[in-house]
Coordinates of C-alpha atoms in Angstrom, one line a residue:
M20 CA 109.5 88.7 98.1
S21 CA 111.7 89.0 94.8
G22 CA 109.5 92.2 93.5
L23 CA 110.0 94.4 96.3
S24 CA 113.1 96.0 97.3
K25 CA 114.7 99.1 98.9
D26 CA 117.3 101.4 97.6
F27 CA 119.1 101.6 94.3
D28 CA 121.2 104.7 95.0
I29 CA 121.8 107.2 92.2
P30 CA 123.6 110.4 93.5
S31 CA 122.4 113.4 91.2
V32 CA 125.4 114.9 89.1
A33 CA 125.0 117.4 86.3
S34 CA 126.4 117.1 83.2
T35 CA 129.4 119.3 82.1
S36 CA 127.4 121.8 79.9
Q37 CA 125.4 124.0 82.4
E38 CA 127.0 122.5 85.1
G39 CA 126.3 125.6 87.6
Q40 CA 122.9 125.8 87.0
K41 CA 122.3 121.9 87.2
N42 CA 123.8 121.7 90.6
R43 CA 121.8 124.7 91.9
T44 CA 119.9 123.3 95.3
L45 CA 116.1 123.5 95.4
K46 CA 115.0 124.7 98.8
V47 CA 111.6 123.5 99.8
T48 CA 109.8 124.3 102.7
L49 CA 106.5 122.4 103.5
L50 CA 104.0 123.9 106.3
S51 CA 102.8 121.5 108.7
S52 CA 101.0 121.5 112.4
E53 CA 102.9 118.5 113.6
W54 CA 105.7 116.2 112.4
R55 CA 104.0 113.0 113.7
S56 CA 100.3 112.1 113.0
S57 CA 98.3 112.9 116.1
T58 CA 95.7 114.9 115.2
D59 CA 95.3 115.7 111.3
G60 CA 95.5 112.0 110.3
D61 CA 96.2 111.5 106.5
L62 CA 97.4 115.4 106.1
S63 CA 100.4 114.7 108.6
T64 CA 101.0 111.2 107.1
I65 CA 101.3 112.6 103.8
N66 CA 103.1 115.7 104.7
R67 CA 105.8 113.8 106.4
E68 CA 106.1 111.3 103.6
L69 CA 106.5 114.0 101.2
A70 CA 109.3 115.8 103.2
I71 CA 111.0 112.4 103.3
Q72 CA 110.7 111.3 99.7
L73 CA 111.7 114.9 98.6
A74 CA 114.5 115.1 100.8
K75 CA 115.9 111.6 99.1
H76 CA 117.2 114.0 96.0
S77 CA 120.7 114.9 96.4
N78 CA 119.7 118.6 94.9
V79 CA 116.9 119.3 96.9
E80 CA 117.0 120.8 100.8
V81 CA 114.0 119.9 102.6
S82 CA 112.7 121.9 105.9
V83 CA 109.2 121.6 107.5
F84 CA 107.8 124.7 109.1
L85 CA 105.6 124.0 112.1
P86 CA 104.1 125.5 115.2
Q87 CA 106.1 123.1 117.7
C88 CA 107.8 120.0 117.9
S89 CA 110.3 117.8 120.6
E90 CA 113.6 116.8 120.3
E91 CA 112.5 113.4 119.4
D92 CA 110.5 114.9 116.3
R93 CA 113.7 116.9 115.5
N94 CA 116.2 113.5 115.6
N95 CA 113.5 111.7 113.9
A96 CA 113.2 114.5 110.8
E97 CA 116.9 114.8 110.7
S98 CA 117.4 111.2 110.2
H99 CA 115.6 111.4 107.1
D100 CA 117.6 114.6 105.9
V101 CA 114.7 117.2 106.8
R102 CA 115.1 120.1 109.0
L103 CA 112.2 121.0 111.3
V104 CA 111.8 124.8 111.7
V105 CA 109.5 125.9 114.6
A106 CA 107.6 129.1 114.3
E107 CA 108.0 132.2 116.5
T108 CA 105.4 132.4 119.3
L109 CA 103.1 135.3 118.7
P110 CA 100.7 136.0 121.5
G111 CA 96.8 136.1 120.5
I112 CA 97.7 134.4 117.1
N113 CA 96.8 131.0 116.4
P114 CA 99.3 128.7 116.0
V115 CA 99.2 127.7 112.4
D116 CA 98.8 131.3 111.3
R117 CA 102.1 131.8 113.1
L118 CA 103.3 130.0 110.0
M119 CA 102.5 133.1 107.7
F120 CA 106.0 134.6 109.3
V121 CA 109.0 132.6 108.2
P122 CA 111.9 133.3 110.1
D123 CA 114.6 135.8 108.8
G124 CA 117.5 134.0 107.0
H125 CA 115.3 131.1 106.2
V126 CA 115.7 130.7 102.1
V127 CA 113.0 129.2 100.4
D128 CA 112.4 128.6 96.7
C129 CA 109.0 126.5 97.0
V130 CA 106.5 126.5 99.8
V131 CA 104.3 123.5 100.1
G132 CA 100.7 124.2 101.5
H133 CA 97.9 122.0 102.4
G134 CA 94.4 122.4 101.8
V135 CA 92.9 125.5 103.3
T136 CA 94.2 125.3 106.8
L137 CA 97.9 124.8 106.1
G138 CA 97.6 126.5 102.7
R139 CA 96.1 130.3 103.1
Q140 CA 99.4 131.2 105.0
V141 CA 101.6 130.6 101.5
Q142 CA 99.6 133.9 100.1
V143 CA 101.7 135.9 102.5
I144 CA 104.9 134.0 102.5
R145 CA 104.8 133.9 98.6
K146 CA 104.6 137.9 98.5
Q147 CA 107.5 138.1 101.4
H148 CA 110.0 135.5 99.9
N149 CA 109.1 135.7 95.9
C150 CA 108.7 132.2 96.1
K151 CA 106.9 129.5 94.4
W152 CA 103.7 128.1 95.9
I153 CA 102.9 124.1 95.6
Q154 CA 99.3 123.3 97.0
V155 CA 98.5 120.0 98.0
V156 CA 94.5 119.0 98.1
H157 CA 93.7 116.3 100.5
T158 CA 89.8 116.2 100.4
A159 CA 86.8 117.8 98.1
P160 CA 85.1 119.6 101.1
E161 CA 81.7 119.8 99.4
E162 CA 81.7 116.0 98.8
L163 CA 82.2 115.5 102.5
G164 CA 79.5 118.1 103.1
V165 CA 76.6 115.9 102.4
Y166 CA 77.4 114.1 105.5
K167 CA 78.4 116.8 107.7
S168 CA 77.4 120.6 106.6
I169 CA 76.3 121.3 103.1
S170 CA 76.6 124.9 103.4
K171 CA 80.3 124.9 105.2
G172 CA 81.3 122.4 102.7
E173 CA 80.3 124.5 99.8
Q174 CA 82.1 127.3 101.5
L175 CA 85.4 125.2 102.0
Q176 CA 85.3 124.0 98.5
K177 CA 85.2 127.4 97.1
T178 CA 88.1 128.6 99.3
E179 CA 89.7 125.3 98.5
V180 CA 89.7 126.1 94.4
A181 CA 90.5 129.5 95.0
L182 CA 93.6 128.8 96.5
C183 CA 94.3 126.3 94.0
E184 CA 93.8 128.9 91.4
K185 CA 96.6 131.5 93.3
A186 CA 99.0 128.7 93.2
D187 CA 101.7 127.7 90.9
Q188 CA 101.5 124.1 91.1
V189 CA 98.5 121.8 92.4
V190 CA 99.5 118.5 93.8
A191 CA 96.2 116.4 94.3
I192 CA 96.3 113.0 96.2
G193 CA 95.2 110.0 94.4
P194 CA 93.4 109.6 91.0
R195 CA 89.9 110.6 92.7
L196 CA 91.0 113.8 93.5
T197 CA 92.9 114.5 90.6
D198 CA 89.6 114.3 88.5
A199 CA 87.7 116.4 90.8
Y200 CA 90.5 119.1 91.0
K201 CA 91.0 119.2 87.3
R202 CA 86.9 119.9 86.9
Y203 CA 87.1 122.7 89.3
L204 CA 89.9 124.4 87.6
R205 CA 88.6 123.9 83.9
C206 CA 86.7 127.0 83.9
S207 CA 89.9 129.1 84.9
K208 CA 91.7 127.3 82.5
K209 CA 94.3 125.7 85.2
E210 CA 93.5 122.1 85.0
Q211 CA 97.1 121.6 83.7
N212 CA 98.4 122.3 86.6
V213 CA 96.9 119.3 88.6
F214 CA 99.4 116.6 89.3
N215 CA 98.1 113.2 90.4
L216 CA 100.4 111.9 93.5
T217 CA 99.0 108.6 94.4
P218 CA 101.0 107.3 97.4
G219 CA 103.0 104.5 97.5
I220 CA 103.8 101.5 100.1
F221 CA 105.2 102.8 103.3
S222 CA 108.6 101.0 103.6
E223 CA 108.6 101.2 107.1
F224 CA 106.0 98.7 107.5
L225 CA 107.5 96.1 105.5
D226 CA 109.3 94.4 108.3
V227 CA 105.8 93.6 110.0
E228 CA 105.6 90.0 110.3
Q229 CA 102.1 88.8 109.9
A230 CA 101.1 85.4 111.9
T231 CA 100.8 82.3 109.9
E232 CA 98.7 80.2 112.3
E233 CA 95.0 80.2 112.4
R234 CA 93.3 82.2 115.3
R235 CA 90.1 81.3 117.2
T236 CA 88.7 85.0 116.7
F237 CA 88.8 86.9 113.8
R238 CA 89.5 90.6 114.6
V239 CA 88.8 93.2 112.1
L240 CA 90.3 96.4 112.6
V241 CA 88.6 100.2 111.7
L242 CA 90.7 103.1 112.0
G243 CA 89.8 106.4 113.0
S244 CA 91.6 109.5 113.5
G245 CA 91.4 112.6 116.1
D246 CA 87.9 113.9 114.7
C247 CA 86.3 110.4 114.5
C248 CA 83.5 111.6 116.8
E249 CA 82.5 114.3 114.1
D250 CA 83.2 111.9 111.4
F251 CA 81.5 108.9 112.4
M252 CA 79.2 108.5 109.8
L253 CA 81.1 109.8 107.2
K254 CA 84.0 107.2 107.7
G255 CA 81.6 104.4 107.9
F256 CA 82.1 103.5 111.5
D257 CA 78.3 102.7 111.8
L258 CA 78.6 100.3 109.0
A259 CA 81.7 98.6 110.5
A260 CA 79.6 97.9 113.6
Q261 CA 76.4 96.7 111.8
A262 CA 78.6 94.2 109.4
I263 CA 80.3 92.6 112.3
A264 CA 76.5 92.2 114.0
E265 CA 75.1 90.9 110.7
L266 CA 77.9 87.9 111.0
K267 CA 75.9 86.6 114.0
D268 CA 78.9 85.0 115.2
K269 CA 80.7 85.8 118.4
S270 CA 84.1 84.9 117.1
Y271 CA 84.0 88.1 114.8
Q272 CA 85.3 91.1 116.7
L273 CA 85.6 94.9 115.7
K274 CA 88.9 96.8 117.0
F275 CA 88.2 100.3 116.6
V276 CA 91.4 102.5 117.1
G277 CA 91.8 106.2 116.8
A278 CA 89.1 107.3 119.5
P279 CA 90.1 110.8 120.9
R280 CA 91.4 110.9 124.4
K281 CA 88.7 110.7 126.9
K282 CA 86.1 109.9 124.6
G283 CA 86.5 106.2 124.2
E284 CA 83.4 105.4 126.1
E285 CA 81.5 108.0 123.7
I286 CA 82.8 106.1 121.0
A287 CA 81.7 102.6 122.5
D288 CA 78.3 103.7 123.2
E289 CA 77.8 105.1 119.4
L290 CA 78.9 101.8 117.9
L291 CA 77.0 99.7 120.6
Q292 CA 73.8 101.1 119.1
H293 CA 74.4 99.5 115.8
G294 CA 73.7 96.1 117.0
I295 CA 77.1 95.0 117.5
D296 CA 77.7 93.0 121.1
C297 CA 79.8 94.6 123.6
N298 CA 82.0 91.2 123.6
Q299 CA 82.9 91.6 120.4
L300 CA 84.0 95.2 120.5
I301 CA 87.4 96.7 121.6
V302 CA 88.0 100.6 121.5
R303 CA 91.6 102.2 121.7
S304 CA 92.8 105.9 121.7
F305 CA 94.8 107.1 119.0
S306 CA 98.7 106.7 119.2
D307 CA 100.9 109.1 117.2
S308 CA 103.8 106.2 117.3
R309 CA 104.3 104.4 114.3
E310 CA 106.1 101.3 116.0
V311 CA 102.6 101.2 118.1
L312 CA 100.5 101.0 114.8
A313 CA 103.2 98.5 113.1
N314 CA 102.3 96.4 116.3
L315 CA 98.5 96.8 115.8
L316 CA 98.9 95.7 112.4
C317 CA 100.1 92.3 113.1
E318 CA 97.4 92.1 116.1
V319 CA 94.4 91.8 113.7
D320 CA 93.3 89.7 110.9
L321 CA 91.6 92.3 108.3
A322 CA 91.5 96.2 108.0
I323 CA 88.6 97.7 106.8
M324 CA 87.9 101.6 105.5
P325 CA 83.9 101.7 104.9
S326 CA 84.0 105.4 104.1
K327 CA 81.3 106.6 102.7
T328 CA 83.1 109.0 100.8
E329 CA 87.2 109.2 101.2
G330 CA 89.6 111.5 99.3
F331 CA 92.1 108.8 99.2
G332 CA 92.5 106.7 102.3
L333 CA 96.2 106.1 104.0
R334 CA 95.2 104.0 106.8
A335 CA 94.2 101.2 104.5
L336 CA 97.2 101.9 102.7
E337 CA 99.3 101.3 105.8
A338 CA 97.7 98.2 106.4
L339 CA 98.2 96.7 102.8
S340 CA 101.8 98.0 103.5
A341 CA 102.4 95.5 106.3
G342 CA 100.8 92.6 104.6
L343 CA 97.5 92.5 106.2
P344 CA 94.5 91.9 104.2
V345 CA 92.2 95.0 103.2
L346 CA 88.7 95.8 102.4
V347 CA 88.0 99.3 101.3
S348 CA 85.2 101.7 100.0
G349 CA 84.8 101.7 96.4
N350 CA 83.9 105.6 96.9
S351 CA 87.7 106.5 97.8
G352 CA 90.8 107.2 96.1
L353 CA 92.7 104.0 97.2
G354 CA 89.6 102.1 96.0
E355 CA 90.1 103.5 92.6
A356 CA 93.6 102.9 92.9
L357 CA 93.4 99.0 93.4
K358 CA 90.8 98.8 90.7
E359 CA 94.0 99.5 88.3
V360 CA 96.1 96.4 90.0
P361 CA 95.9 93.1 89.3
F362 CA 93.4 91.4 91.8
G363 CA 92.9 94.8 93.7
S364 CA 89.1 95.1 92.6
H365 CA 88.6 92.1 94.8
C366 CA 89.4 94.4 97.6
V367 CA 87.2 97.0 96.8
I368 CA 83.4 97.2 98.1
A369 CA 81.3 99.6 96.2
S370 CA 78.1 99.1 98.6
E371 CA 77.0 100.7 101.7
D372 CA 74.9 98.0 102.8
P373 CA 76.4 96.0 105.9
R374 CA 74.9 92.8 104.5
D375 CA 77.6 93.2 101.4
W376 CA 80.3 94.0 104.3
A377 CA 79.7 91.1 106.0
R378 CA 79.8 88.8 103.3
E379 CA 83.3 89.7 102.2
I380 CA 84.7 89.9 105.7
K381 CA 83.1 86.3 106.0
A382 CA 85.2 85.5 102.6
V383 CA 88.3 86.6 103.6
R384 CA 87.7 84.6 106.9
Q385 CA 86.9 81.3 105.1
K386 CA 90.3 81.6 103.0
K387 CA 93.2 79.4 105.0
R388 CA 95.4 82.3 106.5
S389 CA 98.5 81.2 104.6
V390 CA 96.6 81.8 101.5
R391 CA 95.1 85.3 102.1
L392 CA 98.4 86.7 103.3
T393 CA 100.0 85.4 100.1
E394 CA 97.5 86.7 98.1
T395 CA 98.2 90.1 100.3
K396 CA 101.9 90.2 99.6
F397 CA 101.2 89.6 96.0
L398 CA 98.6 92.6 95.8
R399 CA 101.3 94.7 97.7
E400 CA 103.9 93.7 95.3
K401 CA 101.7 94.7 92.0
Y402 CA 100.6 97.8 94.1
F403 CA 104.4 98.7 94.3
E404 CA 104.9 98.2 90.5
M405 CA 102.1 100.4 89.7
Y406 CA 102.5 103.1 92.2
S407 CA 106.0 103.9 93.6
W408 CA 106.7 107.2 95.2
K409 CA 109.9 107.5 93.4
E410 CA 108.4 108.4 89.7
P411 CA 105.8 111.1 90.7
I412 CA 108.3 112.7 93.4
R413 CA 111.0 113.0 90.6
S414 CA 108.5 114.4 88.3
L415 CA 107.3 116.9 90.9
V416 CA 111.1 117.8 91.7
E417 CA 111.3 118.3 87.9
R418 CA 108.5 120.6 87.9
M419 CA 109.5 122.8 90.8
Y420 CA 112.9 123.1 89.5
S421 CA 111.4 124.5 86.5
L422 CA 109.5 126.5 88.1
I423 CA 112.6 128.4 89.9
F424 CA 115.3 127.9 87.8
G425 CA 113.6 127.6 84.3
S426 CA 112.8 124.3 82.0
E427 CA 116.3 124.9 80.7
S428 CA 117.9 124.2 84.1
R429 CA 116.4 120.9 85.3
P430 CA 118.7 118.7 87.1
G431 CA 120.4 115.9 85.1
I432 CA 118.6 113.4 86.9
A433 CA 115.7 114.2 89.4
T434 CA 116.3 110.7 91.7
G435 CA 119.4 111.0 93.6
D436 CA 119.4 109.4 97.4
K437 CA 121.8 110.9 99.9
R438 CA 121.9 107.8 102.0
P439 CA 124.1 104.6 101.4
A440 CA 123.1 101.8 99.6
S441 CA 120.7 99.0 101.1
T442 CA 120.0 95.7 99.9
V443 CA 117.0 93.7 98.6
L444 CA 113.9 93.2 100.5
G445 CA 115.0 89.9 101.8
D446 CA 117.4 91.5 104.3
R447 CA 116.3 93.1 107.4
H448 CA 116.1 96.7 107.2
S449 CA 115.9 99.8 109.6
K450 CA 112.4 101.4 110.1
Q451 CA 111.5 105.0 110.4
F452 CA 110.3 104.8 113.8
R453 CA 113.4 103.3 115.0
G454 CA 115.1 106.9 113.7
K455 CA 116.7 105.4 110.6
S456 CA 116.1 105.8 106.7
V457 CA 114.5 103.7 104.4
N458 CA 114.2 103.7 100.9
Y459 CA 111.7 101.3 99.0
D460 CA 112.2 101.7 95.4
H461 CA 115.5 99.9 94.3
L462 CA 113.3 98.4 91.8
E463 CA 112.3 101.3 90.1
A464 CA 116.0 102.2 89.2
L465 CA 115.9 99.0 86.8
K466 CA 112.3 98.3 86.3
G467 CA 112.0 100.5 83.1
S468 CA 115.1 99.2 81.2
L469 CA 113.7 95.7 81.7
G470 CA 110.2 96.6 80.0
G471 CA 108.3 96.4 83.2
R472 CA 105.4 98.5 83.0
S473 CA 104.2 101.3 85.5
S474 CA 101.7 104.0 85.8
H475 CA 104.5 106.7 86.1
S476 CA 106.9 105.4 83.2
S477 CA 107.0 105.8 79.6
M478 CA 110.0 103.8 78.9
E479 CA 110.1 101.6 75.8
Y480 CA 110.1 97.9 76.1
G481 CA 113.6 96.3 74.9
K482 CA 115.3 99.5 75.7
C483 CA 117.4 100.3 78.5
P484 CA 117.4 104.1 79.0
F485 CA 120.4 105.0 81.4
S486 CA 120.2 108.3 83.0
L487 CA 122.8 107.4 85.7
T488 CA 125.4 109.2 87.8
S489 CA 127.6 107.5 89.9
V490 CA 127.3 104.1 91.6
T491 CA 129.2 103.9 95.1
Q492 CA 129.7 100.4 94.6
D493 CA 130.0 97.4 92.4
R494 CA 126.9 95.5 91.8
L495 CA 125.5 92.3 90.6
V496 CA 122.0 92.5 89.6
Q497 CA 120.2 89.5 87.9
V498 CA 117.4 90.8 85.4
R499 CA 115.8 89.6 82.2
S500 CA 116.3 90.7 78.8
P501 CA 113.3 91.1 76.2
S502 CA 114.1 87.7 75.0
Q503 CA 113.5 86.6 78.6
R504 CA 117.3 85.7 79.0
P505 CA 118.8 86.3 82.3
V506 CA 121.4 88.5 82.4
L507 CA 123.9 89.3 85.4
M508 CA 124.5 93.1 84.8
S509 CA 127.5 94.6 86.7
C510 CA 127.6 98.1 87.1
V511 CA 130.8 100.2 87.7
T512 CA 130.9 103.7 87.0
T513 CA 132.3 107.0 88.6
K514 CA 130.5 109.3 86.1
R515 CA 127.1 110.1 84.2
V516 CA 125.9 108.0 81.8
E517 CA 123.1 109.0 79.4
D518 CA 122.4 106.6 76.5
T519 CA 120.1 104.0 75.2
V520 CA 121.7 100.9 74.4
D521 CA 120.2 97.3 73.8
T522 CA 119.3 95.4 76.7
I523 CA 121.4 92.5 75.8
G524 CA 125.2 92.5 75.5
W525 CA 125.5 95.9 77.1
E526 CA 129.1 97.1 76.5
M527 CA 129.6 101.0 76.6
T528 CA 131.7 103.5 77.5
K529 CA 130.9 107.0 78.1
R530 CA 132.6 109.6 80.3
G531 CA 134.4 107.0 81.9
A532 CA 131.6 104.5 82.5
L533 CA 131.0 101.0 82.1
L534 CA 127.9 98.8 81.6
H535 CA 128.6 95.0 80.8
G536 CA 126.1 92.2 80.1
V537 CA 127.0 88.6 80.4
P538 CA 124.1 86.2 79.8
Y539 CA 124.4 83.2 81.8
G540 CA 122.2 80.1 83.1
V541 CA 120.2 79.7 79.7
P542 CA 122.0 78.6 76.7

């Protein structure tokens, strides 16, 4: 796939002026209940990915503070340049509340909290360590309360907003929550503090190979999490079972993955009450292994997320990252994000009627398998072009850097990767669950200079804004100029370049750098 690639490494080097300030390391600590996603679902997934993406910046030192972890967790985190710090065991204190007490000697500039459960501790940490508070919001509790407990949802929402008002920066996961929290914080005049972080493609699933042959049965996947018994109606699991039953075709099967341990029978009984035949149902318990999830995503034919309401919906995005066709609820952050992507709206269902979901599931199956897989790869590529991890994380790092060191001390370039360069997507690459690092953002380093459009980029078409530092090896990259003439660009540089030059006939020297473009292939 030409549009997706993994690494374009640009280590951060400060300009000669203010070199001391710009070379300062930003120390970021994220609070977490776990490193791998076993109970907290989307929250743990976002937290881990956020840590990994932040650690790709050469001027950022990342640690995750959590109640406990295994040696395997430590090794996996270290492979991404993330250090796990375990809280001291304090009898009589809830494990996550131990996170209020950062170990002596642990230096922190910014603390990242999540929601109420992993955000309330930052109030204490900030007072003790005089650090900045970044608050990440994953849900709008009062919206969930309609399907669970209205009074509890209302109280949680008040607490969530109060924490956001105290924080130095609010990060909302996806467009839906960004809009919601801008509204909540409008009266306190802090809506400008809300930063939209729409999750990008998960590179660890790019190596998943979908089978190309047609299958006798059509297996539909719905993913739950540790609290799926409580959230059965909220997550639309009843709707999934009803949709399969509505098809009246035993060749359709529903695979439910995410049942809490020892509660598989309870989940199965609940699903069977919604008309689905027992021969069409498979229930599997939750696994925190990313490798198990990758294998699962190539066993099925379609993933659905029929949630009544969803802050974002990372499970469906993980499926899309693996090249698996998806159908998602229109009342979700991912649904709103997909509507902005070419052909993404075809995957969004703005209905809670099982007949509508049945019709769309059948429509996916009626396409030849090769066609629907090709369409999904195209959608994945377009999603990546619009929502990458790289650009919003770079902006977030700049904001944190300004909070700590002042706006005049921003790093010379916010995206510097600590790891060696990798090749284009067509090559095999390591996966996170193998303990190796992967970066999916090679394309972003060049996209802006070629006039590509991105929701995170404001680069001018026809210009090549260079803000590069050292490139560790000679590279030959085929690109296209605004005149659509292919250009072979060779980058050989040992020092920072910061200039804007025409994209045709690039030849510039500045501080020891040379960029030279040679038209070829088209007269």
